[in-house]
């Protein structure tokens, strides 16, 4: 999961998922099956969208429980299937006044792009793209964001390999220690966690409270952040692609 503002809408670009054969698809279901974390039913939906001003135009990927509203998954703790033990999930609660887990600190807002995507999935909006060719076609020539919502480690690796096989590039984030470091930034919540990753040759994406916390020998400030003057987008920057970028630096961003 990336700790940045979530896509606020689910507007997709290009031809719809029901386009004619041979047309470039703008959205589709790229995986439906058991979570690798706990075996519960999950679904991964890819949508090509320009709705997120920080990431720029990218294929966004939503990893969702296939059998429940994402707000209920948060409230009951069933989001463990798609988020693992990420500390930003908060604490399950039965409080009827709450719409999500107590103390949830994840920046991905469930009421926007996530919920819109889940409801569209229930309405049958997304075509099935669960073949190697289907996934390749969705990513072809595009920038892909692996794990717009949810942890990519919940999903079989071949799904992502297919999606980025012909892509222009990708960004990826995981809280699952050691998951595909050549592909994904390791989300770190503390300096100690980040240092442990660095020692093992992994690159991190770390949220800090203050610019002064950034370790300039090992980290750069995300250039799309407010503090960096929003100089670029992820689609142009491409720095968050694990060790595949060959950049020696990890990335830090200031929390808001
Ligand atoms: S460092 Fe680049 S790729 Fe990573 S979050 Fe910032 S803009 Fe996006």
Coordinates of C-alpha atoms and ligand atoms in Angstrom, one line a residue:
X1 CA 0.0 0.0 0.0
X2 CA 1.3 3.5 -0.8
X3 CA 0.8 6.2 1.7
X4 CA -0.3 8.9 -0.7
X5 CA -3.7 10.3 -1.4
X6 CA -5.9 7.7 -3.1
X7 CA -7.4 8.2 -6.5
X8 CA -10.5 10.2 -5.8
X9 CA -12.5 8.8 -8.6
X10 CA -12.6 5.8 -10.8
X11 CA -12.8 7.6 -14.1
X12 CA -11.1 5.5 -16.7
X13 CA -9.5 6.5 -20.0
X14 CA -9.7 5.0 -23.5
X15 CA -12.1 2.4 -24.6
X16 CA -14.4 0.8 -22.0
X17 CA -13.9 -2.7 -20.7
X18 CA -16.6 -3.9 -23.1
X19 CA -14.7 -2.6 -26.2
X20 CA -14.4 -4.6 -29.4
X21 CA -11.8 -7.3 -29.8
X22 CA -8.4 -5.9 -30.5
X23 CA -9.2 -2.5 -28.9
X24 CA -7.0 -1.4 -26.0
X25 CA -8.9 -2.0 -22.8
X26 CA -9.1 0.6 -20.1
X27 CA -10.1 -1.7 -17.2
X28 CA -10.6 -5.3 -16.2
X29 CA -10.5 -8.0 -13.6
X30 CA -6.9 -9.2 -13.5
X31 CA -7.2 -11.7 -10.6
X32 CA -10.1 -13.4 -8.8
X33 CA -9.3 -16.1 -6.3
X34 CA -7.9 -16.7 -2.8
X35 CA -5.7 -14.2 -1.0
X36 CA -2.2 -15.5 -0.5
X37 CA -2.4 -14.1 3.0
X38 CA -5.4 -15.9 4.4
X39 CA -7.2 -17.7 1.5
X40 CA -10.2 -15.4 1.6
X41 CA -11.8 -14.4 -1.7
X42 CA -10.2 -11.3 -3.2
X43 CA -10.4 -9.6 -6.6
X44 CA -7.9 -7.3 -8.3
X45 CA -9.3 -4.6 -10.7
X46 CA -7.1 -2.6 -13.0
X47 CA -8.3 0.8 -14.3
X48 CA -6.4 3.2 -16.6
X49 CA -7.1 6.6 -15.0
X50 CA -5.9 10.2 -14.8
X51 CA -8.0 10.9 -11.6
X52 CA -5.0 11.1 -9.3
X53 CA -3.0 14.3 -9.7
X54 CA 0.0 13.0 -7.7
X55 CA 0.5 9.8 -9.6
X56 CA -0.4 11.1 -13.0
X57 CA -2.0 8.9 -15.7
X58 CA -1.4 5.3 -14.7
X59 CA -3.1 1.9 -14.6
X60 CA -4.4 1.8 -11.0
X61 CA -4.8 -1.5 -9.3
X62 CA -7.4 -2.1 -6.6
X63 CA -6.9 -5.2 -4.4
X64 CA -10.3 -5.8 -2.7
X65 CA -12.2 -8.4 -0.7
X66 CA -14.5 -9.9 -3.4
X67 CA -17.3 -10.6 -1.0
X68 CA -17.8 -7.5 1.1
X69 CA -17.9 -3.7 1.0
X70 CA -14.4 -2.3 1.7
X71 CA -15.7 -0.3 4.6
X72 CA -17.0 -3.4 6.2
X73 CA -13.8 -5.2 5.5
X74 CA -12.0 -2.4 7.4
X75 CA -14.5 -2.3 10.3
X76 CA -14.3 -6.1 10.9
X77 CA -10.6 -6.6 10.3
X78 CA -11.4 -8.7 7.2
X79 CA -9.1 -6.4 5.3
X80 CA -6.2 -8.5 6.6
X81 CA -6.8 -10.6 3.5
X82 CA -5.7 -7.7 1.3
X83 CA -3.5 -5.6 3.6
X84 CA -1.8 -8.2 5.8
X85 CA -0.6 -6.8 9.1
X86 CA -0.1 -3.2 7.9
X87 CA -0.4 -1.1 11.0
X88 CA -2.4 1.6 9.2
X89 CA -5.5 -0.6 9.1
X90 CA -6.5 0.4 12.6
X91 CA -8.5 -1.7 15.1
X92 CA -11.7 -3.5 14.3
X93 CA -14.8 -2.1 15.8
X94 CA -18.5 -2.8 16.1
X95 CA -19.3 0.8 16.8
X96 CA -22.3 1.6 14.5
X97 CA -21.2 5.2 14.3
X98 CA -18.0 4.3 12.6
X99 CA -17.7 3.6 8.9
X100 CA -14.2 2.0 9.1
X101 CA -11.7 0.6 11.7
X102 CA -11.0 2.7 14.7
X103 CA -7.7 4.6 14.4
X104 CA -7.3 3.8 10.7
X105 CA -4.4 5.9 9.4
X106 CA -4.1 4.6 5.8
X107 CA -4.1 7.5 3.4
X108 CA -6.2 5.6 0.9
X109 CA -9.7 6.9 1.5
X110 CA -12.2 4.1 1.3
X111 CA -15.2 6.3 0.4
X112 CA -13.7 7.4 -2.9
X113 CA -12.0 5.4 -5.6
X114 CA -12.0 2.2 -3.6
X115 CA -15.7 2.1 -3.0
X116 CA -16.6 3.4 -6.5
X117 CA -14.5 0.5 -7.9
X118 CA -16.0 -2.1 -5.7
X119 CA -19.6 -1.0 -6.6
X120 CA -18.7 -1.0 -10.3
X121 CA -17.3 -4.5 -9.8
X122 CA -20.7 -5.6 -8.3
X123 CA -22.6 -4.1 -11.2
X124 CA -20.5 -6.2 -13.6
X125 CA -18.8 -3.1 -15.2
X126 CA -15.4 -4.8 -15.5
X127 CA -14.6 -7.4 -18.1
X128 CA -12.6 -10.5 -17.2
X129 CA -9.0 -10.0 -18.1
X130 CA -7.6 -13.1 -16.2
X131 CA -5.4 -14.4 -18.9
X132 CA -1.8 -13.7 -19.6
X133 CA -2.8 -11.8 -22.8
X134 CA -5.6 -9.9 -21.1
X135 CA -3.3 -8.6 -18.3
X136 CA -0.5 -7.8 -20.7
X137 CA -2.9 -5.8 -22.9
X138 CA -4.1 -3.7 -19.9
X139 CA -0.5 -2.7 -19.1
X140 CA 0.9 -2.4 -22.5
X141 CA 2.7 0.9 -23.1
X142 CA 1.4 2.4 -19.9
X143 CA 2.7 3.2 -16.4
X144 CA 1.3 0.8 -13.8
X145 CA 0.7 1.4 -10.1
X146 CA 0.9 -1.9 -8.3
X147 CA -1.2 -1.7 -5.2
X148 CA -3.2 1.5 -5.4
X149 CA -5.2 -0.1 -2.6
X150 CA -4.1 -3.3 -0.9
X151 CA -0.8 -5.1 -0.7
X152 CA 0.4 -6.7 -3.9
X153 CA 1.8 -9.5 -1.8
X154 CA -1.7 -10.8 -1.3
X155 CA -1.8 -11.7 -5.0
X156 CA 0.1 -14.3 -7.0
X157 CA 3.2 -12.8 -8.5
X158 CA 2.4 -13.9 -12.1
X159 CA -0.5 -11.4 -12.1
X160 CA 1.9 -8.5 -11.7
X161 CA 4.5 -10.0 -14.0
X162 CA 1.9 -10.2 -16.8
X163 CA 0.5 -6.7 -16.1
X164 CA 4.0 -5.0 -16.4
X165 CA 5.4 -7.3 -19.1
X166 CA 4.8 -4.7 -21.9
X167 CA 4.3 -1.7 -19.6
X168 CA 6.3 1.5 -19.8
X169 CA 7.2 1.1 -16.1
X170 CA 5.6 0.7 -12.7
X171 CA 5.5 1.8 -9.1
X172 CA 4.9 -0.7 -6.3
X173 CA 4.7 -0.7 -2.5
X174 CA 4.4 -3.5 0.1
X175 CA 4.3 -3.8 3.8
X176 CA 5.2 -7.5 3.5
X177 CA 8.9 -7.7 4.4
X178 CA 11.0 -9.0 1.6
X179 CA 8.2 -9.3 -0.9
X180 CA 9.6 -8.9 -4.4
X181 CA 12.3 -6.2 -3.6
X182 CA 13.2 -6.1 -7.2
X183 CA 9.7 -4.9 -7.9
X184 CA 8.4 -3.1 -4.8
X185 CA 9.4 -0.4 -2.4
X186 CA 9.2 -1.7 1.2
X187 CA 6.9 0.5 3.2
X188 CA 8.7 1.5 6.4
X189 CA 7.0 3.1 9.3
X190 CA 10.1 3.8 11.4
X191 CA 13.7 4.6 10.8
X192 CA 14.7 1.3 12.4
X193 CA 12.5 -0.6 10.0
X194 CA 14.0 1.3 7.1
X195 CA 17.5 0.7 8.3
X196 CA 16.8 -3.1 8.5
X197 CA 15.7 -3.0 4.9
X198 CA 18.7 -1.0 3.7
X199 CA 21.0 -3.5 5.4
X200 CA 19.5 -6.2 3.3
X201 CA 19.7 -4.2 0.1
X202 CA 16.0 -3.3 -0.1
X203 CA 14.7 0.2 -1.0
X204 CA 12.1 1.7 1.2
X205 CA 9.2 4.2 1.0
X206 CA 9.1 5.9 4.4
X207 CA 6.5 8.4 5.8
X208 CA 8.1 10.9 8.1
X209 CA 6.5 13.6 10.2
X210 CA 9.1 16.2 9.5
X211 CA 11.6 17.0 6.7
X212 CA 14.4 16.9 9.3
X213 CA 13.9 13.1 9.7
X214 CA 15.0 12.4 6.2
X215 CA 18.3 10.5 6.0
X216 CA 19.9 12.2 3.1
X217 CA 22.7 9.6 2.6
X218 CA 20.0 7.0 2.0
X219 CA 16.8 8.8 1.1
X220 CA 15.4 11.4 -1.3
X221 CA 12.3 13.5 -0.7
X222 CA 9.5 12.4 -3.1
X223 CA 9.6 15.0 -5.9
X224 CA 5.8 14.9 -6.2
X225 CA 5.3 15.9 -2.6
X226 CA 4.1 19.2 -1.5
X227 CA 7.4 19.9 0.3
X228 CA 9.3 19.3 -3.0
X229 CA 7.0 21.7 -4.8
X230 CA 5.0 18.9 -6.6
X231 CA 7.6 19.0 -9.4
X232 CA 6.5 15.8 -11.1
X233 CA 4.1 12.8 -11.0
X234 CA 4.8 9.1 -10.3
X235 CA 4.1 8.4 -14.0
X236 CA 7.1 10.6 -15.0
X237 CA 9.3 10.0 -12.0
X238 CA 9.3 6.1 -11.9
X239 CA 11.6 6.1 -8.8
X240 CA 9.4 3.7 -6.8
X241 CA 10.1 0.5 -8.6
X242 CA 12.1 -1.4 -6.0
X243 CA 15.7 -2.3 -6.9
X244 CA 14.9 -2.5 -10.6
X245 CA 15.5 1.3 -10.9
X246 CA 19.1 0.8 -9.8
X247 CA 18.8 4.0 -7.8
X248 CA 20.8 3.8 -4.6
X249 CA 18.4 6.0 -2.8
X250 CA 15.1 5.2 -1.0
X251 CA 12.2 7.6 -0.9
X252 CA 10.7 9.6 2.0
X253 CA 7.5 11.7 2.1
X254 CA 6.1 13.9 4.8
X255 CA 2.8 12.9 6.3
X256 CA -0.1 15.3 6.2
Ligands
LIG1 S1 9.4 9.2 -5.6 FE1 8.5 9.3 -7.6 S2 7.5 7.4 -8.0 FE2 7.9 7.5 -5.8 S3 5.9 8.4 -4.9 FE3 7.3 10.1 -5.4 S4 6.8 10.8 -7.5 FE4 5.9 8.7 -7.2

